[in-house]
Amino acid sequence: MDAEPKNTGGKVEPWGDITPDAARRLVSAAVHAFAERGYHATTTRDIASRAGMSPAALYIHYKTKEELLYQISKVGHERALTIVERARDSEGTPAERLADAVRSFVRWHAEHHTTARVVQYELGALAEEHHAEVIAVRKATDGAVRSIIEDGVKAGVFDVPDVRGTTVAVLSLCIDVARWFNAAGRSTPDEVGDLYAGLVLRMVGAGGGQR
């Protein structure tokens, strides 16, 4: 399944590639239930009810509650990796590529903050095999951002004494947007993305204002 969400009627649909419709509805219902109650406090009955289905119907598409969480986590992490790899592989200076990575990464976490909270903060509930698979995607995301920072250090445009630690700080800053972002608040996802891009450039000693 492609991690790239589809755009339906002007609104990005994170689960647009999941078929059939019943399976997509269950994933969407699970996201909201997990975000509201937490994974462990959510039952399969809660999820099925939100999706307008019976608990028995859920098992036609997903064998366990954990399998639903895995689907959500896998798609979310693959989407994050796609975002940062696209920025890493684009043309431009290290500062432009880092700003692009942060801006896009933050925007996704703001636009899909409910999904992102589940993706980022319920990771520990995954089964061992699924956890290992998702962690591998997270490491690839870390590596993509780290490579951009390393390029900036090699080019002499970033002042970063600890590349690995700085990479962790940058990703942590971006991910935390999912925890506090409020769609009814004063800032839009684009505005938060621009703000964080400038903050990260100053963090690596490159200044702000890159677009």
Tab-separated table of C-alpha atoms in Angstrom:
chain	number	residue	atom	x	y	z
A	1	MET	CA	0.000	0.000	0.000
A	2	ASP	CA	1.301	3.418	-0.935
A	3	ALA	CA	1.896	5.671	2.061
A	4	GLU	CA	1.039	8.743	-0.007
A	5	PRO	CA	-2.435	9.991	0.965
A	6	LYS	CA	-4.967	10.838	-1.678
A	7	ASN	CA	-6.654	14.199	-2.084
A	8	THR	CA	-10.423	13.861	-2.113
A	9	GLY	CA	-12.511	16.941	-2.783
A	10	GLY	CA	-9.687	19.243	-1.704
A	11	LYS	CA	-9.152	17.439	1.574
A	12	VAL	CA	-6.205	15.108	2.061
A	13	GLU	CA	-7.365	11.640	3.065
A	14	PRO	CA	-4.639	9.753	4.984
A	15	TRP	CA	-6.356	6.400	4.443
A	16	GLY	CA	-7.423	6.935	0.834
A	17	ASP	CA	-5.514	3.885	-0.407
A	18	ILE	CA	-7.080	1.442	2.042
A	19	THR	CA	-9.791	-0.719	0.532
A	20	PRO	CA	-12.553	-1.746	0.832
A	21	ASP	CA	-14.515	1.128	2.319
A	22	ALA	CA	-15.338	-0.841	5.479
A	23	ALA	CA	-11.637	-1.373	6.219
A	24	ARG	CA	-10.955	2.327	5.695
A	25	ARG	CA	-13.806	3.280	8.039
A	26	LEU	CA	-12.430	0.965	10.711
A	27	VAL	CA	-8.959	2.500	10.498
A	28	SER	CA	-10.399	6.007	10.761
A	29	ALA	CA	-12.555	4.973	13.729
A	30	ALA	CA	-9.587	3.328	15.434
A	31	VAL	CA	-7.475	6.474	15.045
A	32	HIS	CA	-10.056	8.601	16.832
A	33	ALA	CA	-10.689	5.996	19.522
A	34	PHE	CA	-6.990	5.474	20.241
A	35	ALA	CA	-6.359	9.235	20.296
A	36	GLU	CA	-9.265	9.855	22.663
A	37	ARG	CA	-8.968	6.895	25.028
A	38	GLY	CA	-5.529	5.435	24.424
A	39	TYR	CA	-4.822	2.088	22.812
A	40	HIS	CA	-5.136	-0.067	25.919
A	41	ALA	CA	-8.414	1.500	27.073
A	42	THR	CA	-10.029	1.119	23.646
A	43	THR	CA	-11.975	-2.046	22.855
A	44	THR	CA	-12.802	-3.545	19.482
A	45	ARG	CA	-16.435	-2.813	20.298
A	46	ASP	CA	-15.560	0.900	20.674
A	47	ILE	CA	-13.925	0.899	17.248
A	48	ALA	CA	-16.703	-1.012	15.517
A	49	SER	CA	-19.344	1.253	17.049
A	50	ARG	CA	-17.576	4.381	15.789
A	51	ALA	CA	-17.433	2.838	12.328
A	52	GLY	CA	-21.136	1.991	12.424
A	53	MET	CA	-20.400	-1.719	12.319
A	54	SER	CA	-20.763	-4.775	14.537
A	55	PRO	CA	-17.726	-6.144	16.430
A	56	ALA	CA	-17.994	-9.322	14.343
A	57	ALA	CA	-17.684	-7.274	11.138
A	58	LEU	CA	-14.392	-5.806	12.351
A	59	TYR	CA	-12.733	-9.216	12.402
A	60	ILE	CA	-13.476	-9.720	8.712
A	61	HIS	CA	-10.912	-7.023	7.969
A	62	TYR	CA	-8.576	-7.018	10.984
A	63	LYS	CA	-7.813	-10.050	13.135
A	64	THR	CA	-6.918	-8.030	16.231
A	65	LYS	CA	-6.952	-4.522	17.653
A	66	GLU	CA	-3.164	-4.550	17.407
A	67	GLU	CA	-3.358	-5.191	13.678
A	68	LEU	CA	-5.356	-1.984	13.337
A	69	LEU	CA	-2.727	-0.065	15.286
A	70	TYR	CA	-0.029	-1.587	13.090
A	71	GLN	CA	-1.840	-0.447	9.948
A	72	ILE	CA	-2.121	3.082	11.306
A	73	SER	CA	1.475	3.205	12.516
A	74	LYS	CA	2.908	1.723	9.328
A	75	VAL	CA	1.100	4.139	7.028
A	76	GLY	CA	1.975	7.129	9.213
A	77	HIS	CA	5.651	6.276	9.467
A	78	GLU	CA	5.947	5.511	5.775
A	79	ARG	CA	4.372	8.872	5.011
A	80	ALA	CA	6.889	10.607	7.274
A	81	LEU	CA	9.757	8.803	5.544
A	82	THR	CA	8.449	9.799	2.108
A	83	ILE	CA	8.364	13.445	3.177
A	84	VAL	CA	11.934	13.613	4.452
A	85	GLU	CA	13.408	11.489	1.651
A	86	ARG	CA	11.820	13.773	-0.925
A	87	ALA	CA	13.470	16.769	0.738
A	88	ARG	CA	16.791	14.949	1.097
A	89	ASP	CA	16.866	14.016	-2.588
A	90	SER	CA	15.713	17.391	-3.926
A	91	GLU	CA	17.971	19.984	-5.495
A	92	GLY	CA	19.064	22.924	-3.403
A	93	THR	CA	21.444	23.847	-0.644
A	94	PRO	CA	21.557	21.871	2.601
A	95	ALA	CA	19.734	24.747	4.310
A	96	GLU	CA	16.972	24.732	1.695
A	97	ARG	CA	16.594	20.953	1.890
A	98	LEU	CA	16.557	20.922	5.695
A	99	ALA	CA	13.976	23.713	5.773
A	100	ASP	CA	11.858	21.823	3.253
A	101	ALA	CA	12.073	18.598	5.270
A	102	VAL	CA	11.098	20.316	8.512
A	103	ARG	CA	8.360	22.421	6.935
A	104	SER	CA	6.716	19.405	5.279
A	105	PHE	CA	7.191	17.117	8.279
A	106	VAL	CA	5.673	19.651	10.673
A	107	ARG	CA	2.820	20.452	8.322
A	108	TRP	CA	1.856	16.776	8.109
A	109	HIS	CA	1.916	16.413	11.902
A	110	ALA	CA	-0.282	19.503	12.233
A	111	GLU	CA	-2.757	18.657	9.475
A	112	HIS	CA	-3.115	15.092	10.763
A	113	HIS	CA	-2.464	15.738	14.438
A	114	THR	CA	-4.979	13.150	15.660
A	115	THR	CA	-3.454	10.431	13.486
A	116	ALA	CA	0.078	11.573	14.293
A	117	ARG	CA	-0.518	11.347	18.045
A	118	VAL	CA	-1.469	7.699	17.646
A	119	VAL	CA	1.393	7.024	15.247
A	120	GLN	CA	4.013	8.612	17.490
A	121	TYR	CA	2.815	7.862	21.008
A	122	GLU	CA	1.214	4.401	20.853
A	123	LEU	CA	4.246	2.720	19.308
A	124	GLY	CA	4.972	0.682	22.433
A	125	ALA	CA	1.692	-1.213	22.082
A	126	LEU	CA	2.742	-2.903	18.841
A	127	ALA	CA	3.606	-6.593	18.772
A	128	GLU	CA	7.337	-7.339	18.653
A	129	GLU	CA	7.500	-8.083	14.925
A	130	HIS	CA	5.409	-5.056	13.973
A	131	HIS	CA	7.351	-2.852	16.376
A	132	ALA	CA	10.636	-3.878	14.757
A	133	GLU	CA	9.277	-3.124	11.291
A	134	VAL	CA	8.089	0.345	12.267
A	135	ILE	CA	11.305	1.111	14.140
A	136	ALA	CA	13.218	0.330	10.943
A	137	VAL	CA	11.163	2.982	9.135
A	138	ARG	CA	11.811	5.441	11.963
A	139	LYS	CA	15.555	4.800	11.677
A	140	ALA	CA	15.385	5.449	7.942
A	141	THR	CA	13.614	8.750	8.636
A	142	ASP	CA	16.293	9.653	11.173
A	143	GLY	CA	18.961	8.745	8.631
A	144	ALA	CA	17.427	10.919	5.912
A	145	VAL	CA	17.366	14.010	8.137
A	146	ARG	CA	20.823	13.256	9.484
A	147	SER	CA	22.233	13.049	5.960
A	148	ILE	CA	20.966	16.555	5.176
A	149	ILE	CA	22.593	17.909	8.338
A	150	GLU	CA	25.826	16.075	7.507
A	151	ASP	CA	25.801	17.658	4.037
A	152	GLY	CA	25.519	21.085	5.650
A	153	VAL	CA	28.381	20.378	8.034
A	154	LYS	CA	30.605	19.126	5.196
A	155	ALA	CA	29.778	22.210	3.158
A	156	GLY	CA	30.678	24.428	6.110
A	157	VAL	CA	27.234	26.036	6.285
A	158	PHE	CA	25.999	24.286	9.451
A	159	ASP	CA	27.709	24.634	12.834
A	160	VAL	CA	26.734	21.326	14.454
A	161	PRO	CA	29.163	19.675	16.904
A	162	ASP	CA	26.885	16.648	17.437
A	163	VAL	CA	25.063	15.627	14.253
A	164	ARG	CA	23.320	12.609	15.745
A	165	GLY	CA	22.073	14.504	18.798
A	166	THR	CA	20.950	17.444	16.687
A	167	THR	CA	19.006	15.111	14.399
A	168	VAL	CA	17.144	13.688	17.385
A	169	ALA	CA	16.382	17.215	18.609
A	170	VAL	CA	15.067	18.302	15.197
A	171	LEU	CA	12.792	15.285	14.817
A	172	SER	CA	11.554	15.540	18.407
A	173	LEU	CA	10.683	19.195	17.884
A	174	CYS	CA	8.687	18.374	14.760
A	175	ILE	CA	6.888	15.340	16.197
A	176	ASP	CA	5.771	17.258	19.292
A	177	VAL	CA	3.528	19.408	17.078
A	178	ALA	CA	1.049	16.510	17.018
A	179	ARG	CA	0.706	16.736	20.795
A	180	TRP	CA	-0.322	20.389	21.031
A	181	PHE	CA	-1.625	21.488	17.626
A	182	ASN	CA	-5.211	22.727	17.642
A	183	ALA	CA	-6.994	23.125	14.309
A	184	ALA	CA	-9.113	25.891	15.876
A	185	GLY	CA	-6.046	27.748	17.112
A	186	ARG	CA	-4.388	30.879	15.773
A	187	SER	CA	-1.755	29.226	13.554
A	188	THR	CA	-2.283	27.177	10.404
A	189	PRO	CA	-0.203	24.085	9.584
A	190	ASP	CA	1.675	26.125	6.970
A	191	GLU	CA	2.482	28.860	9.485
A	192	VAL	CA	3.735	26.371	12.048
A	193	GLY	CA	5.807	24.652	9.369
A	194	ASP	CA	7.439	27.952	8.377
A	195	LEU	CA	8.099	28.842	12.017
A	196	TYR	CA	9.746	25.512	12.774
A	197	ALA	CA	11.828	25.581	9.599
A	198	GLY	CA	13.298	28.884	10.733
A	199	LEU	CA	13.879	27.599	14.253
A	200	VAL	CA	15.729	24.529	12.998
A	201	LEU	CA	17.920	26.561	10.657
A	202	ARG	CA	18.958	28.722	13.573
A	203	MET	CA	19.530	25.567	15.613
A	204	VAL	CA	22.100	24.350	13.082
A	205	GLY	CA	23.654	27.793	12.741
A	206	ALA	CA	22.312	28.538	9.255
A	207	GLY	CA	20.048	31.496	10.088
A	208	GLY	CA	16.334	31.723	9.212
A	209	GLY	CA	14.099	32.863	6.453
A	210	GLN	CA	14.833	30.087	3.926
A	211	ARG	CA	11.900	29.174	1.695
